Short mmCIF file of C-alpha atoms in Angstrom, two decimals:
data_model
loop_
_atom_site.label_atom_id
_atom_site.label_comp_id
_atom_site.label_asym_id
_atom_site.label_seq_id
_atom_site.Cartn_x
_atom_site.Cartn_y
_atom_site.Cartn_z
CA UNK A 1 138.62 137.92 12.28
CA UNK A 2 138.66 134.07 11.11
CA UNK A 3 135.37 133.46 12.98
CA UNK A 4 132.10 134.81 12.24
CA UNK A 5 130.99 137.27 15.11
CA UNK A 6 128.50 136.29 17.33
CA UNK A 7 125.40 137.80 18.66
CA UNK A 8 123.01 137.35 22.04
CA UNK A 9 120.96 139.27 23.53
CA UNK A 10 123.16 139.33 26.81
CA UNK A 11 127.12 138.47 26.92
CA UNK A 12 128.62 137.38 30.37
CA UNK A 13 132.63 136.96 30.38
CA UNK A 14 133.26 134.76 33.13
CA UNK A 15 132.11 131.48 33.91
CA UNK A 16 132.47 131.21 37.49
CA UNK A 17 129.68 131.32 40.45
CA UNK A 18 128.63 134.79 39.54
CA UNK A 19 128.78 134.61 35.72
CA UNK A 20 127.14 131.33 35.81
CA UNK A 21 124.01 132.74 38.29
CA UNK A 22 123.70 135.75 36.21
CA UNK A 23 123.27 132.93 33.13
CA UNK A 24 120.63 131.24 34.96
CA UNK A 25 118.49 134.57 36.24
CA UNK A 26 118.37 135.49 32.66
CA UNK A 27 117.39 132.95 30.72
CA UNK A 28 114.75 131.97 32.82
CA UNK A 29 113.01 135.18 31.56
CA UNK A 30 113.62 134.00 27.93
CA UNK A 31 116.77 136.14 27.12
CA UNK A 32 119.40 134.85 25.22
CA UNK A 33 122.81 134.30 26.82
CA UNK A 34 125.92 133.48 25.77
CA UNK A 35 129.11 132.65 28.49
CA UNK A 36 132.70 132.97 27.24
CA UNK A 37 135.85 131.85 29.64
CA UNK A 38 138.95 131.53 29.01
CA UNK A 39 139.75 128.15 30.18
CA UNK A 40 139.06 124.91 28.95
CA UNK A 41 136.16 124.30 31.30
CA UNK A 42 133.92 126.37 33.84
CA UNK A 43 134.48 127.44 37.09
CA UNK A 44 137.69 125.85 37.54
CA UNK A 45 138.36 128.06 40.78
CA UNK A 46 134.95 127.02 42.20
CA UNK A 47 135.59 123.14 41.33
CA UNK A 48 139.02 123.26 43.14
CA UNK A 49 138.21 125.11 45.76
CA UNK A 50 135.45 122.81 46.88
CA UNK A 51 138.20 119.43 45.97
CA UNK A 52 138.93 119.42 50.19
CA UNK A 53 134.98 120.15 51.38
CA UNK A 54 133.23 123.15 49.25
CA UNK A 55 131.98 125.97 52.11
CA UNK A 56 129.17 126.87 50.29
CA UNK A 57 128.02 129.20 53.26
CA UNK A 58 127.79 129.93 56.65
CA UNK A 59 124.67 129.48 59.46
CA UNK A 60 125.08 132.18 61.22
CA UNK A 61 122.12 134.57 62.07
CA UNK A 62 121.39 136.64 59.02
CA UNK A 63 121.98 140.65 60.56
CA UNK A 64 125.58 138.88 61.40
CA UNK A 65 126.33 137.29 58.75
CA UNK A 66 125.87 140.66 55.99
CA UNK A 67 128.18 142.54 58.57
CA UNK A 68 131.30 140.69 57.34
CA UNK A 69 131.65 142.78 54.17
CA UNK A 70 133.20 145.68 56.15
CA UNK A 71 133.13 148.86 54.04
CA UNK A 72 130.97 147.11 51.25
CA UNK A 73 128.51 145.99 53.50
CA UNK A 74 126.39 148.73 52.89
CA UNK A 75 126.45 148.67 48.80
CA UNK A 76 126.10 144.49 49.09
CA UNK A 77 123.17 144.64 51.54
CA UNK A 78 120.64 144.40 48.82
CA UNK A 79 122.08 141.68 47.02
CA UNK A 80 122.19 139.59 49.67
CA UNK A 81 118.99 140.15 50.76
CA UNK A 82 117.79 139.20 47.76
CA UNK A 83 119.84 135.83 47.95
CA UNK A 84 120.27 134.62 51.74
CA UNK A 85 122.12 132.23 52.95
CA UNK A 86 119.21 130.48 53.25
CA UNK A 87 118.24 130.87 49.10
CA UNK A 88 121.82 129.62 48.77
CA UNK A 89 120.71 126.47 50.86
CA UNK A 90 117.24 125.90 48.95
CA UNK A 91 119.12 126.49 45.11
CA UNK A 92 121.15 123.80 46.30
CA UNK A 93 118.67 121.42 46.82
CA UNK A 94 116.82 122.08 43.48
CA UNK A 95 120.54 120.78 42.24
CA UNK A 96 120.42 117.69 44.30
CA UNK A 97 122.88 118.56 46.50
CA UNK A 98 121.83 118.57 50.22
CA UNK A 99 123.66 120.60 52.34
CA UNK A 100 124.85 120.54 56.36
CA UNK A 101 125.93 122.79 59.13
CA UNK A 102 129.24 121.37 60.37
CA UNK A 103 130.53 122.45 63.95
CA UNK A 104 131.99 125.40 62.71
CA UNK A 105 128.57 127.10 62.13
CA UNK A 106 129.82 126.38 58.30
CA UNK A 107 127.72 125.00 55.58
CA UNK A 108 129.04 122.35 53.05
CA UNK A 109 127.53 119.67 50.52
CA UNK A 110 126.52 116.24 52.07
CA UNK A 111 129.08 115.24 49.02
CA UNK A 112 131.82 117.62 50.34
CA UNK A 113 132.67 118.22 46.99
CA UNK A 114 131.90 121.15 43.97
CA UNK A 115 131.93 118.62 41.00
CA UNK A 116 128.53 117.25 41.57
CA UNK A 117 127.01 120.55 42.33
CA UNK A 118 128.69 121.79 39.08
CA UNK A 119 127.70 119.49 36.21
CA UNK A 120 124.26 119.18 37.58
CA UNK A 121 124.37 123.59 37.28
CA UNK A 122 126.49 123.33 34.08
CA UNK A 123 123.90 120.29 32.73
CA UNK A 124 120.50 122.81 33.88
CA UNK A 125 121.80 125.55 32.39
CA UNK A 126 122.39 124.29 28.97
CA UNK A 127 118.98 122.45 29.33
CA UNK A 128 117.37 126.19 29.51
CA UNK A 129 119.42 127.18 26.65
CA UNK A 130 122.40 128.97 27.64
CA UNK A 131 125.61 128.72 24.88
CA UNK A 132 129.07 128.03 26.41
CA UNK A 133 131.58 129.04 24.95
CA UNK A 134 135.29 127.71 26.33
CA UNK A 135 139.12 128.75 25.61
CA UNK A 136 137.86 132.23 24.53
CA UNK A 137 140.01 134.96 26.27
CA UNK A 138 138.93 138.68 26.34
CA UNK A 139 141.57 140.80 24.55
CA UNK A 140 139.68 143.79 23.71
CA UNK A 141 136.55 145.66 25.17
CA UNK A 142 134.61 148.63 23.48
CA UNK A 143 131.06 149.01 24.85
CA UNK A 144 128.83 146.37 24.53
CA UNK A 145 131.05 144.07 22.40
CA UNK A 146 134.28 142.01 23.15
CA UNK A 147 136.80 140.36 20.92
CA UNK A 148 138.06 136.84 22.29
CA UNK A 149 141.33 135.43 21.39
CA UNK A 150 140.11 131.30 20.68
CA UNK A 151 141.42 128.32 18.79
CA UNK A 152 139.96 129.39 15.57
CA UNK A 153 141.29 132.83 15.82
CA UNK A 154 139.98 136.59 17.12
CA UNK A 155 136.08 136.57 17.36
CA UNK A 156 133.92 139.37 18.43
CA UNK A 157 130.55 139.07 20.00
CA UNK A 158 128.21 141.65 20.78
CA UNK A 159 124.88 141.74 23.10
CA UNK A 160 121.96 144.41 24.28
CA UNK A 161 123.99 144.31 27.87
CA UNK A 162 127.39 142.54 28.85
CA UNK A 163 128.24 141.34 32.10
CA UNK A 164 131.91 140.93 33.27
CA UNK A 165 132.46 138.27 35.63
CA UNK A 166 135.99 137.54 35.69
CA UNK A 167 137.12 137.28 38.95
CA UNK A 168 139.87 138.73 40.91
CA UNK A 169 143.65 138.65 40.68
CA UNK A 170 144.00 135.30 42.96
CA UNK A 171 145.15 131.78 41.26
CA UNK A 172 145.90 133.21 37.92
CA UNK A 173 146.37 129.89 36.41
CA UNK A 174 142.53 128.84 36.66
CA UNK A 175 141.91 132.04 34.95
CA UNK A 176 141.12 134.60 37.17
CA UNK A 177 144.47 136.68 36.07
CA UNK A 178 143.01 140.47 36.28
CA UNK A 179 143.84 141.12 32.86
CA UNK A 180 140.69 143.29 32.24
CA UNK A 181 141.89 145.87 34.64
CA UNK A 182 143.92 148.17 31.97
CA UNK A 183 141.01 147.25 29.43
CA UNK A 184 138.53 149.06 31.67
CA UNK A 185 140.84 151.65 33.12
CA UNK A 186 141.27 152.73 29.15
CA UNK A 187 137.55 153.35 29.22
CA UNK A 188 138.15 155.63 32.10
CA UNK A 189 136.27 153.46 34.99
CA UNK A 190 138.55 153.63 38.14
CA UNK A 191 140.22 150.40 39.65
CA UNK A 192 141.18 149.98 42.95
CA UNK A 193 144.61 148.43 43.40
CA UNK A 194 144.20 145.07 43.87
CA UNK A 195 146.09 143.22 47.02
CA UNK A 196 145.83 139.82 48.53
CA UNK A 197 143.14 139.12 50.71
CA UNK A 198 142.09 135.81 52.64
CA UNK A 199 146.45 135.10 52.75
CA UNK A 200 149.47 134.16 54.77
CA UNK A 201 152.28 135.88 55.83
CA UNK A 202 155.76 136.09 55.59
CA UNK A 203 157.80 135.78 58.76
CA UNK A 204 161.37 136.08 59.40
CA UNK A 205 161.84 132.82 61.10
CA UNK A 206 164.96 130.99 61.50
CA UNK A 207 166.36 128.34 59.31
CA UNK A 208 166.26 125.77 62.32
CA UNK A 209 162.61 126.52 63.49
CA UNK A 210 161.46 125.95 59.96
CA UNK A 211 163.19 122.98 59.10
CA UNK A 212 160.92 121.45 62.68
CA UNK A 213 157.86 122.88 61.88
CA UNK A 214 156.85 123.96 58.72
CA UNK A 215 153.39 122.48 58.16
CA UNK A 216 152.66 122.17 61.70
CA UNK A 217 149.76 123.38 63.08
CA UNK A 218 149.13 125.09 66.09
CA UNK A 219 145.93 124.58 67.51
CA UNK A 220 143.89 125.97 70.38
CA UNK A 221 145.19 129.15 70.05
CA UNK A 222 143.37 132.93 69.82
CA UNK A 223 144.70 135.54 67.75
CA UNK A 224 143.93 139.57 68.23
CA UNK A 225 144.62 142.43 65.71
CA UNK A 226 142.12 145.40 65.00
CA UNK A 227 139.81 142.99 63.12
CA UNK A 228 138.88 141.48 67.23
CA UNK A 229 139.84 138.20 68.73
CA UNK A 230 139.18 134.75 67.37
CA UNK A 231 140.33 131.28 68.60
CA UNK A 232 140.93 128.64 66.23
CA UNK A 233 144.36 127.45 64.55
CA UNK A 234 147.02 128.26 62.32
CA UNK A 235 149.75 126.78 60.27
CA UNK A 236 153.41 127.42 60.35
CA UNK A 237 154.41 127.45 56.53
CA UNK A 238 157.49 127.73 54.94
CA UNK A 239 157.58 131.43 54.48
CA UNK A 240 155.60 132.54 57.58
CA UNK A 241 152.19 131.84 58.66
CA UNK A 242 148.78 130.86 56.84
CA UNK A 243 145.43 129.32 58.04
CA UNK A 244 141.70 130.24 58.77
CA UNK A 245 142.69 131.88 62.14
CA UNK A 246 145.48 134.13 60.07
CA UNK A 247 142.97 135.04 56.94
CA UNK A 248 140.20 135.60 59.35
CA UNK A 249 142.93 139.06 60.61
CA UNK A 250 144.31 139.06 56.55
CA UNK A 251 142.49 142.18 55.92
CA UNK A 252 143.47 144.63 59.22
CA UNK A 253 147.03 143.03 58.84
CA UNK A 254 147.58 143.53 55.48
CA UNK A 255 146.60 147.31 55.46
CA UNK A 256 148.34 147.50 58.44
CA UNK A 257 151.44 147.17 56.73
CA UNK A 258 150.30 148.85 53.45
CA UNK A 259 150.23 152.18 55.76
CA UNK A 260 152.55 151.69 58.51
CA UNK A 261 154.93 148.99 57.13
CA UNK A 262 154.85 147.01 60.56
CA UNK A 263 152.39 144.43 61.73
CA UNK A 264 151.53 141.48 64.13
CA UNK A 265 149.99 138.33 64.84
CA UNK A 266 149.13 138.94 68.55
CA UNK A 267 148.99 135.20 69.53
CA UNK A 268 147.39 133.88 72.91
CA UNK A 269 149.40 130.41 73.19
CA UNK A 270 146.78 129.24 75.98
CA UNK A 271 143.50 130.61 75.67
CA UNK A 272 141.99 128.84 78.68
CA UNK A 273 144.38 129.92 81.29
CA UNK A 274 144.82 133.88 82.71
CA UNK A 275 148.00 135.23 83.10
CA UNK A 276 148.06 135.14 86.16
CA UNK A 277 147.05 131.31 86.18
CA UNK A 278 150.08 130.28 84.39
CA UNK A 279 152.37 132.86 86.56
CA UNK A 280 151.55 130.50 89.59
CA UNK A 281 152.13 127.09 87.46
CA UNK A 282 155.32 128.13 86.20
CA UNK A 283 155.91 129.25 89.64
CA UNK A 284 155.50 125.64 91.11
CA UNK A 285 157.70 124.24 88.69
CA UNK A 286 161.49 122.85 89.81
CA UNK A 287 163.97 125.14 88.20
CA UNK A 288 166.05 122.11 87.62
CA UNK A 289 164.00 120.86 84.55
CA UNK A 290 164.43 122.49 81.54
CA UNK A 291 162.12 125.38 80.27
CA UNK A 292 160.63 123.22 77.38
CA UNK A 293 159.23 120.60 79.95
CA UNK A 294 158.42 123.83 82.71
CA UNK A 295 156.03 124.98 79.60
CA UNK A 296 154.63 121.93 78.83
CA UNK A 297 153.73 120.87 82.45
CA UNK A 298 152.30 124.26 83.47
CA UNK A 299 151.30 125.93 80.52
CA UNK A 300 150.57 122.68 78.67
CA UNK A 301 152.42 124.26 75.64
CA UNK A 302 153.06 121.68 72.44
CA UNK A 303 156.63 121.67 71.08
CA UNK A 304 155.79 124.00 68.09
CA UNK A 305 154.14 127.08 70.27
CA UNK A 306 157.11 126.30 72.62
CA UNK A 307 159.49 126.92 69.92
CA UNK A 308 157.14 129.81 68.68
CA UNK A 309 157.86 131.39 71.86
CA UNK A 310 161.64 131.23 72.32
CA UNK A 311 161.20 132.30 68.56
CA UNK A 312 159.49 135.47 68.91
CA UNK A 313 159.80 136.21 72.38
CA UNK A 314 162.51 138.88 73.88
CA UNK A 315 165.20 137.07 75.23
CA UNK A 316 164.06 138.97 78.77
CA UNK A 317 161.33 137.70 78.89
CA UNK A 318 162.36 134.11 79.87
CA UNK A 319 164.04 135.65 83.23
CA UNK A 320 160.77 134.96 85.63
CA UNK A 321 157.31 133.61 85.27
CA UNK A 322 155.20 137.01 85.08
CA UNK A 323 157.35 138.06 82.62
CA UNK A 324 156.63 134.73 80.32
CA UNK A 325 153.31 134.30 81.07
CA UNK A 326 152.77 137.76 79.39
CA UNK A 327 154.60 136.52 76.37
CA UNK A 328 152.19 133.35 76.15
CA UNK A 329 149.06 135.34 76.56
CA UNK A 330 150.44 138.06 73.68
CA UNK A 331 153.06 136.84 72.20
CA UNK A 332 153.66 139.30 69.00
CA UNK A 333 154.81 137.38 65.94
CA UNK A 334 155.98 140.10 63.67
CA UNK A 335 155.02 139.76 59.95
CA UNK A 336 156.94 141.41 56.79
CA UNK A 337 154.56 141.20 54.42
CA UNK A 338 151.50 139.15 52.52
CA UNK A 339 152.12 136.37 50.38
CA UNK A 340 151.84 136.96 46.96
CA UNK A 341 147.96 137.24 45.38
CA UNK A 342 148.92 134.33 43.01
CA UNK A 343 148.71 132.61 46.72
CA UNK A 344 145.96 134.20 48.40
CA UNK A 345 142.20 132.44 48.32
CA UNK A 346 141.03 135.82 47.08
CA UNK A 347 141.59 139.49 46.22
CA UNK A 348 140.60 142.90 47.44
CA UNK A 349 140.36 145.75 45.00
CA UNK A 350 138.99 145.79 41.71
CA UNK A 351 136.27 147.95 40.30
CA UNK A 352 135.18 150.85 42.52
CA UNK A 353 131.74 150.93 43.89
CA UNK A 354 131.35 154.48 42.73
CA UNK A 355 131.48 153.45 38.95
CA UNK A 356 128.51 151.06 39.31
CA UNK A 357 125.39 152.16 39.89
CA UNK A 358 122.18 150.18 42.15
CA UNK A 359 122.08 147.94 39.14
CA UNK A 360 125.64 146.66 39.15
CA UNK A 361 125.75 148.73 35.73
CA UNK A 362 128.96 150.90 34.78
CA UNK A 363 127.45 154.52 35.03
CA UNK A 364 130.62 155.39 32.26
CA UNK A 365 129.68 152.53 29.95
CA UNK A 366 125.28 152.21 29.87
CA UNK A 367 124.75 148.10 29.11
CA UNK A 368 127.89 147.03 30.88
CA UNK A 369 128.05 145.31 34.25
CA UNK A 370 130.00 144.18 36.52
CA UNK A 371 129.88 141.19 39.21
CA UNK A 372 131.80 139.29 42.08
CA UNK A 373 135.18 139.48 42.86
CA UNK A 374 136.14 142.17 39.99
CA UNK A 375 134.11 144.50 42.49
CA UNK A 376 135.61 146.00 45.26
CA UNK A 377 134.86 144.42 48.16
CA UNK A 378 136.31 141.59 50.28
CA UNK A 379 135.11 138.99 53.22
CA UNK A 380 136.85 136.45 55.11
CA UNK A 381 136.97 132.98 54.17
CA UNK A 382 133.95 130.82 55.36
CA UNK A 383 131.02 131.24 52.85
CA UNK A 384 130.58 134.25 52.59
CA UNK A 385 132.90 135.19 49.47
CA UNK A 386 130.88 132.43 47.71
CA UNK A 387 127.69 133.71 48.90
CA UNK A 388 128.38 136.96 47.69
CA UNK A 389 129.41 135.87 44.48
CA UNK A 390 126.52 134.33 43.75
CA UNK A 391 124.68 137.44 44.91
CA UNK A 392 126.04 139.74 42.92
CA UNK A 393 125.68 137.80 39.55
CA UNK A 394 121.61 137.31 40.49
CA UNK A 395 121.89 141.27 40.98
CA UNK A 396 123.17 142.28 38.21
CA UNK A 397 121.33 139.38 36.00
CA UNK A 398 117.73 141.61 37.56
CA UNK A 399 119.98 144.79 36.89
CA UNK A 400 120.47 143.76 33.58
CA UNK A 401 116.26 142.59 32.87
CA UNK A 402 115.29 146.33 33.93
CA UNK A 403 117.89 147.52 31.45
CA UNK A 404 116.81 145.43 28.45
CA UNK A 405 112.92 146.41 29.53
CA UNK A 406 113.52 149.93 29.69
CA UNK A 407 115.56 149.68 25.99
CA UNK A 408 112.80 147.41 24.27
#
């Protein structure tokens, strides 16, 4: 190696939210921590995620708020008890960023932006010690030491623990590129496949319909699938559909069509009117005008969910009102498949929850751990993937103090 290896008393790959709150729960107890990433600065997903308003977390009451982990929510119950929304809230005042609740029951920065939050975290943590350590990209793995791939050449460093924080499979290009998943499945721990999560769809829609409306959004709309019903809006892309309402069903769609190979976005194009409602409008409407300004006058239908309909709707269904009211209270967009995970805000998959103990340690590999989205789990967009991030890095940070105490 053309570098001289390196020693601390705890590694942490990753410099992202969880990496970087690991960093900080250590060396506040004195241990020695050194933070490799592979790209030319920290947290680069963090800092462009939070470029149009970062959603630090949400308000919601606490006992809802750790049910939106589905199947992880009882392994991540402890870790975010230990680090509330409300801790999240109070650490972000000791950074000098005040926070708000905006209408959506979401929580942002007064600033609406990640770059102040970060430097002031980035500028704190080297304050208390903490050596960064940029453009250094994991290639190997054995145990407690890694060997980087840097400017200078292959350098190995080695620690009493190791934490791997490196992210999911979701926007490769700020570094989170899951290239330590055959590095760890060569050790024998077991990965779960990883898939989009938090993502659009792809739709079969016509050439003509796209060339209107791609990038319009529909609004005032509810959406049902086996996640529940939520109201909000969507976006008509150019390959399908995307937007909070569609990643708040991501999950249930997606593995929906990982099992059957056929999905929908059940779509309610008028929320506040019953079917029978709009039956009676379209009723009282002169068959002489044409359907698109029948739907706008009784249904009160924009020109994009009136194109959505004659779209995605049978072509029967146009032959009385009952028959489209039905279709505007459940009209069934039908999906082919979710965008890539280069696309999607986030992954599912990743390191299986029965290869880590209470600790966030790697029962196969004693001193290594594991933290945030390289973790099986998943959440919808909103604060909570943050949240849990952050979590799970001050977990495994304590994980990793009883580990070093009990090998002193």
């Amino acid at each position: 190696m053309s570098e001289t290896a390196r020693r601390s008393d705890v590694i942490i790959v990753g410099g992202g939210p969880a990496g970087l709150m690991a960093a900080e729960v250590l060396c506040q107890e004195g241990i020695s921590v050194s933070v490799y990433d592979s790209m030319p600065t920290f947290a680069r997903k963090f800092l462009l995620a939070g470029k149009s308003g970062l959603n630090i977390t949400h308000s919601e009451d606490y006992t809802v708020f750790r049910q939106r982990f589905g199947t992880s929510t009882e392994r991540l119950s402890a870790a975010l008890d230990a680090f509330t929304p409300t801790d999240l809230r109070a650490w972000c005042d000791g950074l000098g960023t005040k926070t708000f609740v905006g209408s959506s029951g979401r929580v942002f920065p007064l600033a609406m932006k990640a770059s102040p939050l970060l430097r002031s975290w980035l500028g704190r943590l080297q304050m208390q010690g903490v050596r960064f350590h940029s453009r250094h990209r994991l290639i190997s793995l054995d145990g407690r030491t890694a060997v980087f791939d840097t400017p200078n050449g292959e350098l190995g460093a080695s620690g009493r623990a190791m934490l791997l924080a490196m992210g999911g499979a979701s926007w490769p290009r700020l570094g989170s590129d899951a290239a330590w998943v055959p590095m760890l499945a060569s050790l024998g721990v077991e990965i779960s496949k990883l898939h989009p999560a938090n993502c659009g769809f792809d739709v079969a829609f016509s050439d003509y319909f796209l060339s209107k409306f791609a990038g319009e959004p529909l609004k005032s709309v509810s959406v049902t699938s086996r996640a529940g019903t939520t109201q909000g809006e969507f976006v008509i892309s150019r390959h399908g559909v995307e937007g909070s309402l569609v990643y708040a069903h991501a999950q249930a769609l997606r593995d929906d069509l990982l099992s059957t190979g056929c999905a929908a976005l059940v779509v309610d194009l008028a929320p506040g009117r019953s079917e029978a409602q709009l039956t009676k409008a379209l009723e009282r409407q002169p068959t002489t005008q044409s359907l698109s300004n029948r739907l706008r006058k009784a249904a009160g239908l924009s020109p994009v969910k009136i194109s959505l309909l004659r779209e995605c709707a049978p072509a029967d269904a146009f032959s009385n009102a009952a028959s489209l009211s039905r279709q505007i209270k459940s009209l069934h967009v039908p999906l082919l498949r979710p965008r890539p995970i280069e696309e999607a805000i986030s992954s599912a998959g990743g390191i299986s929850w029965a290869e880590l103990d209470e600790n966030f340690m790697l029962a196969k590999q004693p001193g290594l751990f594991a933290a945030g989205e390289m973790i099986d789990w998943e959440a919808p967009t909103g604060g909570y993937l943050l949240t849990a991030c952050l979590a799970t890095g001050k977990a495994a940070a304590n994980g990793i103090l009883a580990h070093l105490h009990v090998h002193t």
